């Protein structure tokens, strides 16, 4: 047997606490188990109190809050069936920094299990990505990591057969030694067919524990611990803690599991299912037992192994592509036959199988047997209770001050420089490496609009819209605004396609919580999310905040020698659109249509793309979120979109109004189209650069004739600033006029080329 | 699951388009069943037509389609092919048919291959919408679709370049009309270079058939273009107009037939002929 020593990071106090809980000294297996369970990654020991205090987790759109692997939002009802959307969010930051392809791939592999094990049909994945500066001092490494991550996402997602619904992308020096690779998975589930992550309580016979999937090995041993401390610079010794992905086996497992869930539902056999993630077999079995009010006894000698490994590894290793099932004895033969004979796992993948490896017991203990010895005997309550760490919150720094830069260069050149930069360019070269079409549910693909839209229920016109957002530059300037803007921009993106929010899943990425300044950033980010959840609210349920139904906290995003990443709360927001035939894309549609700016401009260039590209710094004060104005504008635009009144819409974010217009005009179009706008009528006390490039919230919309009177009236009633700034033209040019002067005049095809080429050299395919 | 369907959609381990393919066939009025690769008993008695759907059978081990092409169920499908029953391989299914020697199928050996995409600026897997033109020939596609009809369809593959080591074989297929679908440029003319031909396929071949025309291997995914809602935003021509018209139509029109349904209807018509 390979020697693999215990890998323990528990503090002395925590070791004493383990001893107190057990009433004796822990065995090596127990010590290893508590080490994993009480890691930051598993226990949320630093973040739990803050999340509980601030985040709204229930409400009229919630079917299930954050108590299990994923949350469930109420999507729609169709032909008498109530459908939910299952959403989960994970981070795979450290593994992706060390082994980008495998790290990113297993990120998808892990998060999709959270959706599948709840009985959901997987319908999409998204990837918020943050990489180091590709042109900076660590550029070569940052580029290699970015390429590897995209390859990993493509290889895993494409083979698994799940459509990629987009994501977002930022490059910044603060991610040089710690990239962020977050992953969202979405599923569709019928509300009465949710599979519990619990041994069913309405059981009439004994239940056994079936492990199904890949044989257990030492890969991923120490993964949770790795995610719970600073990343070592080279990270070579951590490579073994990165799991090995296998989308092929996962695809077959998912298809077979869906058949199992279907059979169990038809035969009314209550079962439980949970994926194996951090903490491996022990953690999964304890949780499913504890939630069912039982205990579990696992015989490690029965666990299929790919290699001989010691019990403390077998018990907690994070080997990928495994699920655990709670199955009544009378159903066991059918379940084993389904996996081992019908889907023939042992023949298509070496060592893969379904096997009974334990049983659930009335004694509420986790007992693990190995070669006849009881190597673990701890109460499941003690195991699942988790640790808590009180972290001091540092004092608030002085707010960033407004910083003015005079700009007297050529505005068109500035725009092109911004759009050609790695943070302004089109992500098209990435999307072309991802399967956006599989399953046949596509309506709006990544890049066609501010959010992706799919039709998950065949025959039903109700669409699901989804977006991910988070701006680390704003987070770095103001931690609370980082959270607030992520929420607000996500809501704007949904509104721009004509959708309205149901809820969110978040991923909160920060440095070490042991550093009071970092911990303050985290708490402030959560407060910002709460503030925006209330401030924007659910359009169709006045007074209800946008709920957060699942999420993830990733701390220790820093290496030994360098500072923490820019505070990065990332939001994935899911919404509905009642009839997708009205869904709005961003490309300009019809010459002669009017263009309206929704939302006033303010002189607040801090954290903008303009500042980064043109002046090479983060700038000063970032835009606040003006909730009254934002809420009214978001609700109004989503209503207009839903009613089919918008020909095109784009939210104003990275690059400001001018970038939004350029992207709308430069989109590939079936006939010649461009735009001319005039910037005299809004932001009159602002400089030209501020009017064009500020990232104050807002929209740019294209409107057909006949609706303009109504638009003006409704905007006036709602208190939303609305400016008619120009129109779409039949010439392939973008023109900006001030008074009688044309201050920008660019060919759409040149803009297109610049947008396309910005990332083309970095992402050349997988 | 329905029993006794007319069309079997074969589920090799690792394919991932089987369910939407079966759904699209059912939408066209035929019965379709997803059939696991190891369910060979009575296969030929139960089904008139066969679809090998897209995905990554056996993880593309060795070469895409190579392992699946050695499965016993493929021998049965080859027999059905000899009996002139319609067989459609889509993407990975096309790769399996090629690896099984069923396309073009004259010599009982592997004659053509699906080589890695060739493109100036990119390598590997590529997912996008392209356009193909229907060419005259013996296949059920050529028979049931309009000659020179142009269809926008999505592709998603890393190995989609039809090539042959046999001199003149691809030229011969072109002459005999066994290239029923060719990638075309903005003017509707066949091309074999990117970007309009996404993989550099010889003669811009997007599909090949056997000489009898009942076995077709195609790289584009018709099942992903079976309903109007699936069409992308920027299509020119009549399909773009139909997508745009959804905004003023009834919600149910979202699920009306798209260009891929034209392809699958041709397959279904061929199946109905066999049945009757």
PDB file of N, CA and C in Angstrom, chain A residues 460-531:
ATOM      1  N   UNK A 460     -43.733  24.844 -23.977  1.00  0.00           N
ATOM      2  CA  UNK A 460     -44.134  25.967 -23.132  1.00  0.00           C
ATOM      3  C   UNK A 460     -43.333  27.210 -23.533  1.00  0.00           C
ATOM      4  N   UNK A 461     -43.999  28.349 -23.768  1.00  0.00           N
ATOM      5  CA  UNK A 461     -43.267  29.531 -24.240  1.00  0.00           C
ATOM      6  C   UNK A 461     -42.513  30.301 -23.164  1.00  0.00           C
ATOM      7  N   UNK A 462     -42.599  29.856 -21.907  1.00  0.00           N
ATOM      8  CA  UNK A 462     -41.920  30.584 -20.827  1.00  0.00           C
ATOM      9  C   UNK A 462     -40.423  30.273 -20.861  1.00  0.00           C
ATOM     10  N   UNK A 463     -39.622  31.313 -20.932  1.00  0.00           N
ATOM     11  CA  UNK A 463     -38.187  31.129 -21.010  1.00  0.00           C
ATOM     12  C   UNK A 463     -37.500  31.361 -19.683  1.00  0.00           C
ATOM     13  N   UNK A 464     -36.346  30.714 -19.525  1.00  0.00           N
ATOM     14  CA  UNK A 464     -35.480  30.994 -18.384  1.00  0.00           C
ATOM     15  C   UNK A 464     -34.331  31.846 -18.894  1.00  0.00           C
ATOM     16  N   UNK A 465     -34.091  32.976 -18.221  1.00  0.00           N
ATOM     17  CA  UNK A 465     -32.987  33.852 -18.596  1.00  0.00           C
ATOM     18  C   UNK A 465     -31.954  33.801 -17.481  1.00  0.00           C
ATOM     19  N   UNK A 466     -30.684  33.860 -17.858  1.00  0.00           N
ATOM     20  CA  UNK A 466     -29.649  33.737 -16.832  1.00  0.00           C
ATOM     21  C   UNK A 466     -28.430  34.569 -17.207  1.00  0.00           C
ATOM     22  N   UNK A 467     -27.810  35.140 -16.179  1.00  0.00           N
ATOM     23  CA  UNK A 467     -26.625  35.978 -16.366  1.00  0.00           C
ATOM     24  C   UNK A 467     -25.720  35.837 -15.153  1.00  0.00           C
ATOM     25  N   UNK A 468     -24.420  36.065 -15.331  1.00  0.00           N
ATOM     26  CA  UNK A 468     -23.521  36.178 -14.173  1.00  0.00           C
ATOM     27  C   UNK A 468     -22.809  37.522 -14.225  1.00  0.00           C
ATOM     28  N   UNK A 469     -22.610  38.114 -13.065  1.00  0.00           N
ATOM     29  CA  UNK A 469     -22.006  39.437 -13.003  1.00  0.00           C
ATOM     30  C   UNK A 469     -21.189  39.636 -11.742  1.00  0.00           C
ATOM     31  N   UNK A 470     -20.258  40.565 -11.840  1.00  0.00           N
ATOM     32  CA  UNK A 470     -19.414  40.937 -10.706  1.00  0.00           C
ATOM     33  C   UNK A 470     -18.247  41.728 -11.265  1.00  0.00           C
ATOM     34  N   UNK A 471     -17.990  42.880 -10.701  1.00  0.00           N
ATOM     35  CA  UNK A 471     -16.917  43.719 -11.215  1.00  0.00           C
ATOM     36  C   UNK A 471     -15.856  43.914 -10.137  1.00  0.00           C
ATOM     37  N   UNK A 472     -14.715  43.212 -10.299  1.00  0.00           N
ATOM     38  CA  UNK A 472     -13.685  43.269  -9.249  1.00  0.00           C
ATOM     39  C   UNK A 472     -13.084  44.664  -9.083  1.00  0.00           C
ATOM     40  N   UNK A 473     -13.138  45.480 -10.130  1.00  0.00           N
ATOM     41  CA  UNK A 473     -12.576  46.826 -10.018  1.00  0.00           C
ATOM     42  C   UNK A 473     -13.415  47.663  -9.064  1.00  0.00           C
ATOM     43  N   UNK A 474     -14.727  47.475  -9.136  1.00  0.00           N
ATOM     44  CA  UNK A 474     -15.589  48.200  -8.197  1.00  0.00           C
ATOM     45  C   UNK A 474     -15.408  47.627  -6.797  1.00  0.00           C
ATOM     46  N   UNK A 475     -15.334  46.305  -6.711  1.00  0.00           N
ATOM     47  CA  UNK A 475     -15.107  45.662  -5.414  1.00  0.00           C
ATOM     48  C   UNK A 475     -13.844  46.163  -4.752  1.00  0.00           C
ATOM     49  N   UNK A 476     -12.815  46.391  -5.549  1.00  0.00           N
ATOM     50  CA  UNK A 476     -11.539  46.844  -4.991  1.00  0.00           C
ATOM     51  C   UNK A 476     -11.644  48.271  -4.460  1.00  0.00           C
ATOM     52  N   UNK A 477     -12.485  49.075  -5.072  1.00  0.00           N
ATOM     53  CA  UNK A 477     -12.631  50.464  -4.629  1.00  0.00           C
ATOM     54  C   UNK A 477     -13.604  50.596  -3.474  1.00  0.00           C
ATOM     55  N   UNK A 478     -14.613  49.734  -3.467  1.00  0.00           N
ATOM     56  CA  UNK A 478     -15.640  49.820  -2.434  1.00  0.00           C
ATOM     57  C   UNK A 478     -16.282  48.440  -2.300  1.00  0.00           C
ATOM     58  N   UNK A 479     -15.932  47.759  -1.214  1.00  0.00           N
ATOM     59  CA  UNK A 479     -16.324  46.356  -1.070  1.00  0.00           C
ATOM     60  C   UNK A 479     -17.841  46.180  -1.079  1.00  0.00           C
ATOM     61  N   UNK A 480     -18.558  47.109  -0.470  1.00  0.00           N
ATOM     62  CA  UNK A 480     -20.009  46.958  -0.421  1.00  0.00           C
ATOM     63  C   UNK A 480     -20.611  47.155  -1.812  1.00  0.00           C
ATOM     64  N   UNK A 481     -20.092  48.161  -2.516  1.00  0.00           N
ATOM     65  CA  UNK A 481     -20.597  48.389  -3.868  1.00  0.00           C
ATOM     66  C   UNK A 481     -20.301  47.200  -4.790  1.00  0.00           C
ATOM     67  N   UNK A 482     -19.205  46.475  -4.493  1.00  0.00           N
ATOM     68  CA  UNK A 482     -18.902  45.282  -5.286  1.00  0.00           C
ATOM     69  C   UNK A 482     -20.082  44.330  -5.279  1.00  0.00           C
ATOM     70  N   UNK A 483     -20.637  44.076  -4.091  1.00  0.00           N
ATOM     71  CA  UNK A 483     -21.802  43.183  -3.991  1.00  0.00           C
ATOM     72  C   UNK A 483     -23.043  43.811  -4.594  1.00  0.00           C
ATOM     73  N   UNK A 484     -23.241  45.102  -4.299  1.00  0.00           N
ATOM     74  CA  UNK A 484     -24.457  45.775  -4.763  1.00  0.00           C
ATOM     75  C   UNK A 484     -24.492  45.864  -6.293  1.00  0.00           C
ATOM     76  N   UNK A 485     -23.350  46.192  -6.888  1.00  0.00           N
ATOM     77  CA  UNK A 485     -23.313  46.300  -8.344  1.00  0.00           C
ATOM     78  C   UNK A 485     -23.495  44.954  -9.031  1.00  0.00           C
ATOM     79  N   UNK A 486     -22.925  43.905  -8.446  1.00  0.00           N
ATOM     80  CA  UNK A 486     -23.072  42.584  -9.064  1.00  0.00           C
ATOM     81  C   UNK A 486     -24.558  42.234  -9.166  1.00  0.00           C
ATOM     82  N   UNK A 487     -25.293  42.497  -8.096  1.00  0.00           N
ATOM     83  CA  UNK A 487     -26.737  42.228  -8.089  1.00  0.00           C
ATOM     84  C   UNK A 487     -27.469  43.120  -9.091  1.00  0.00           C
ATOM     85  N   UNK A 488     -27.134  44.393  -9.069  1.00  0.00           N
ATOM     86  CA  UNK A 488     -27.878  45.347  -9.876  1.00  0.00           C
ATOM     87  C   UNK A 488     -27.612  45.118 -11.361  1.00  0.00           C
ATOM     88  N   UNK A 489     -26.347  44.870 -11.690  1.00  0.00           N
ATOM     89  CA  UNK A 489     -26.059  44.642 -13.102  1.00  0.00           C
ATOM     90  C   UNK A 489     -26.733  43.361 -13.587  1.00  0.00           C
ATOM     91  N   UNK A 490     -26.765  42.343 -12.743  1.00  0.00           N
ATOM     92  CA  UNK A 490     -27.434  41.098 -13.127  1.00  0.00           C
ATOM     93  C   UNK A 490     -28.911  41.369 -13.402  1.00  0.00           C
ATOM     94  N   UNK A 491     -29.537  42.154 -12.536  1.00  0.00           N
ATOM     95  CA  UNK A 491     -30.962  42.465 -12.735  1.00  0.00           C
ATOM     96  C   UNK A 491     -31.159  43.270 -14.017  1.00  0.00           C
ATOM     97  N   UNK A 492     -30.233  44.180 -14.296  1.00  0.00           N
ATOM     98  CA  UNK A 492     -30.322  44.952 -15.545  1.00  0.00           C
ATOM     99  C   UNK A 492     -30.184  44.044 -16.760  1.00  0.00           C
ATOM    100  N   UNK A 493     -29.253  43.090 -16.665  1.00  0.00           N
ATOM    101  CA  UNK A 493     -29.054  42.182 -17.797  1.00  0.00           C
ATOM    102  C   UNK A 493     -30.300  41.358 -18.090  1.00  0.00           C
ATOM    103  N   UNK A 494     -30.970  40.927 -17.036  1.00  0.00           N
ATOM    104  CA  UNK A 494     -32.206  40.179 -17.252  1.00  0.00           C
ATOM    105  C   UNK A 494     -33.266  41.095 -17.856  1.00  0.00           C
ATOM    106  N   UNK A 495     -33.368  42.306 -17.332  1.00  0.00           N
ATOM    107  CA  UNK A 495     -34.378  43.241 -17.836  1.00  0.00           C
ATOM    108  C   UNK A 495     -34.143  43.526 -19.321  1.00  0.00           C
ATOM    109  N   UNK A 496     -32.869  43.610 -19.722  1.00  0.00           N
ATOM    110  CA  UNK A 496     -32.552  43.956 -21.105  1.00  0.00           C
ATOM    111  C   UNK A 496     -33.061  42.911 -22.096  1.00  0.00           C
ATOM    112  N   UNK A 497     -33.214  41.658 -21.675  1.00  0.00           N
ATOM    113  CA  UNK A 497     -33.777  40.657 -22.587  1.00  0.00           C
ATOM    114  C   UNK A 497     -35.288  40.533 -22.420  1.00  0.00           C
ATOM    115  N   UNK A 498     -35.841  41.278 -21.467  1.00  0.00           N
ATOM    116  CA  UNK A 498     -37.287  41.224 -21.240  1.00  0.00           C
ATOM    117  C   UNK A 498     -37.677  40.247 -20.145  1.00  0.00           C
ATOM    118  N   UNK A 499     -36.706  39.916 -19.290  1.00  0.00           N
ATOM    119  CA  UNK A 499     -36.975  38.948 -18.215  1.00  0.00           C
ATOM    120  C   UNK A 499     -37.013  39.655 -16.870  1.00  0.00           C
ATOM    121  N   UNK A 500     -37.584  38.986 -15.902  1.00  0.00           N
ATOM    122  CA  UNK A 500     -37.639  39.542 -14.556  1.00  0.00           C
ATOM    123  C   UNK A 500     -37.117  38.500 -13.555  1.00  0.00           C
ATOM    124  N   UNK A 501     -36.329  38.940 -12.547  1.00  0.00           N
ATOM    125  CA  UNK A 501     -35.608  37.996 -11.682  1.00  0.00           C
ATOM    126  C   UNK A 501     -36.507  37.092 -10.840  1.00  0.00           C
ATOM    127  N   UNK A 502     -36.014  35.857 -10.628  1.00  0.00           N
ATOM    128  CA  UNK A 502     -36.618  34.942  -9.660  1.00  0.00           C
ATOM    129  C   UNK A 502     -35.745  34.836  -8.420  1.00  0.00           C
ATOM    130  N   UNK A 503     -34.432  34.825  -8.636  1.00  0.00           N
ATOM    131  CA  UNK A 503     -33.536  34.658  -7.501  1.00  0.00           C
ATOM    132  C   UNK A 503     -32.109  34.495  -7.970  1.00  0.00           C
ATOM    133  N   UNK A 504     -31.209  34.339  -6.998  1.00  0.00           N
ATOM    134  CA  UNK A 504     -29.791  34.268  -7.346  1.00  0.00           C
ATOM    135  C   UNK A 504     -29.078  33.153  -6.593  1.00  0.00           C
ATOM    136  N   UNK A 505     -27.926  32.797  -7.140  1.00  0.00           N
ATOM    137  CA  UNK A 505     -26.946  31.975  -6.438  1.00  0.00           C
ATOM    138  C   UNK A 505     -25.652  32.776  -6.473  1.00  0.00           C
ATOM    139  N   UNK A 506     -24.942  32.834  -5.347  1.00  0.00           N
ATOM    140  CA  UNK A 506     -23.766  33.708  -5.314  1.00  0.00           C
ATOM    141  C   UNK A 506     -22.491  32.904  -5.084  1.00  0.00           C
ATOM    142  N   UNK A 507     -21.386  33.486  -5.451  1.00  0.00           N
ATOM    143  CA  UNK A 507     -20.089  32.910  -5.103  1.00  0.00           C
ATOM    144  C   UNK A 507     -19.221  34.066  -4.648  1.00  0.00           C
ATOM    145  N   UNK A 508     -18.783  33.998  -3.396  1.00  0.00           N
ATOM    146  CA  UNK A 508     -18.114  35.124  -2.754  1.00  0.00           C
ATOM    147  C   UNK A 508     -16.631  34.802  -2.623  1.00  0.00           C
ATOM    148  N   UNK A 509     -15.812  35.460  -3.430  1.00  0.00           N
ATOM    149  CA  UNK A 509     -14.385  35.137  -3.510  1.00  0.00           C
ATOM    150  C   UNK A 509     -13.554  36.239  -2.853  1.00  0.00           C
ATOM    151  N   UNK A 510     -12.801  35.850  -1.816  1.00  0.00           N
ATOM    152  CA  UNK A 510     -11.989  36.819  -1.076  1.00  0.00           C
ATOM    153  C   UNK A 510     -10.668  36.185  -0.668  1.00  0.00           C
ATOM    154  N   UNK A 511      -9.831  36.986  -0.056  1.00  0.00           N
ATOM    155  CA  UNK A 511      -8.580  36.490   0.504  1.00  0.00           C
ATOM    156  C   UNK A 511      -8.813  35.784   1.828  1.00  0.00           C
ATOM    157  N   UNK A 512      -7.848  35.903   2.746  1.00  0.00           N
ATOM    158  CA  UNK A 512      -7.943  35.180   4.017  1.00  0.00           C
ATOM    159  C   UNK A 512      -8.868  35.887   5.000  1.00  0.00           C
ATOM    160  N   UNK A 513      -9.847  35.160   5.540  1.00  0.00           N
ATOM    161  CA  UNK A 513     -10.763  35.789   6.510  1.00  0.00           C
ATOM    162  C   UNK A 513     -10.067  36.090   7.823  1.00  0.00           C
ATOM    163  N   UNK A 514      -8.866  35.523   8.008  1.00  0.00           N
ATOM    164  CA  UNK A 514      -8.130  35.790   9.239  1.00  0.00           C
ATOM    165  C   UNK A 514      -7.553  37.196   9.223  1.00  0.00           C
ATOM    166  N   UNK A 515      -7.507  37.797   8.063  1.00  0.00           N
ATOM    167  CA  UNK A 515      -7.071  39.191   7.943  1.00  0.00           C
ATOM    168  C   UNK A 515      -8.300  40.090   8.108  1.00  0.00           C
ATOM    169  N   UNK A 516      -8.325  40.918   9.172  1.00  0.00           N
ATOM    170  CA  UNK A 516      -9.539  41.709   9.463  1.00  0.00           C
ATOM    171  C   UNK A 516      -9.966  42.591   8.292  1.00  0.00           C
ATOM    172  N   UNK A 517      -9.025  43.101   7.538  1.00  0.00           N
ATOM    173  CA  UNK A 517      -9.384  43.929   6.396  1.00  0.00           C
ATOM    174  C   UNK A 517     -10.118  43.089   5.334  1.00  0.00           C
ATOM    175  N   UNK A 518      -9.620  41.898   5.074  1.00  0.00           N
ATOM    176  CA  UNK A 518     -10.283  41.029   4.105  1.00  0.00           C
ATOM    177  C   UNK A 518     -11.653  40.609   4.627  1.00  0.00           C
ATOM    178  N   UNK A 519     -11.705  40.295   5.921  1.00  0.00           N
ATOM    179  CA  UNK A 519     -12.998  39.868   6.459  1.00  0.00           C
ATOM    180  C   UNK A 519     -14.024  41.001   6.363  1.00  0.00           C
ATOM    181  N   UNK A 520     -13.541  42.229   6.579  1.00  0.00           N
ATOM    182  CA  UNK A 520     -14.441  43.366   6.405  1.00  0.00           C
ATOM    183  C   UNK A 520     -14.956  43.429   4.960  1.00  0.00           C
ATOM    184  N   UNK A 521     -14.070  43.209   4.000  1.00  0.00           N
ATOM    185  CA  UNK A 521     -14.487  43.226   2.594  1.00  0.00           C
ATOM    186  C   UNK A 521     -15.609  42.211   2.358  1.00  0.00           C
ATOM    187  N   UNK A 522     -15.415  41.032   2.949  1.00  0.00           N
ATOM    188  CA  UNK A 522     -16.427  39.981   2.782  1.00  0.00           C
ATOM    189  C   UNK A 522     -17.772  40.416   3.361  1.00  0.00           C
ATOM    190  N   UNK A 523     -17.747  40.874   4.618  1.00  0.00           N
ATOM    191  CA  UNK A 523     -19.005  41.254   5.269  1.00  0.00           C
ATOM    192  C   UNK A 523     -19.675  42.391   4.491  1.00  0.00           C
ATOM    193  N   UNK A 524     -18.870  43.349   4.066  1.00  0.00           N
ATOM    194  CA  UNK A 524     -19.424  44.475   3.299  1.00  0.00           C
ATOM    195  C   UNK A 524     -20.031  43.996   1.980  1.00  0.00           C
ATOM    196  N   UNK A 525     -19.354  43.054   1.316  1.00  0.00           N
ATOM    197  CA  UNK A 525     -19.879  42.512   0.059  1.00  0.00           C
ATOM    198  C   UNK A 525     -21.249  41.886   0.270  1.00  0.00           C
ATOM    199  N   UNK A 526     -21.375  41.130   1.384  1.00  0.00           N
ATOM    200  CA  UNK A 526     -22.662  40.486   1.688  1.00  0.00           C
ATOM    201  C   UNK A 526     -23.717  41.552   1.996  1.00  0.00           C
ATOM    202  N   UNK A 527     -23.300  42.595   2.728  1.00  0.00           N
ATOM    203  CA  UNK A 527     -24.257  43.685   3.003  1.00  0.00           C
ATOM    204  C   UNK A 527     -24.713  44.340   1.705  1.00  0.00           C
ATOM    205  N   UNK A 528     -23.788  44.475   0.762  1.00  0.00           N
ATOM    206  CA  UNK A 528     -24.133  45.077  -0.528  1.00  0.00           C
ATOM    207  C   UNK A 528     -25.147  44.225  -1.284  1.00  0.00           C
ATOM    208  N   UNK A 529     -24.958  42.905  -1.198  1.00  0.00           N
ATOM    209  CA  UNK A 529     -25.900  42.005  -1.871  1.00  0.00           C
ATOM    210  C   UNK A 529     -27.286  42.155  -1.248  1.00  0.00           C
ATOM    211  N   UNK A 530     -27.300  42.212   0.076  1.00  0.00           N
ATOM    212  CA  UNK A 530     -28.583  42.345   0.774  1.00  0.00           C
ATOM    213  C   UNK A 530     -29.284  43.665   0.404  1.00  0.00           C
ATOM    214  N   UNK A 531     -28.473  44.703   0.423  1.00  0.00           N
ATOM    215  CA  UNK A 531     -28.989  46.035   0.106  1.00  0.00           C
ATOM    216  C   UNK A 531     -29.658  46.033  -1.285  1.00  0.00           C
TER     217      UNK A 531
END
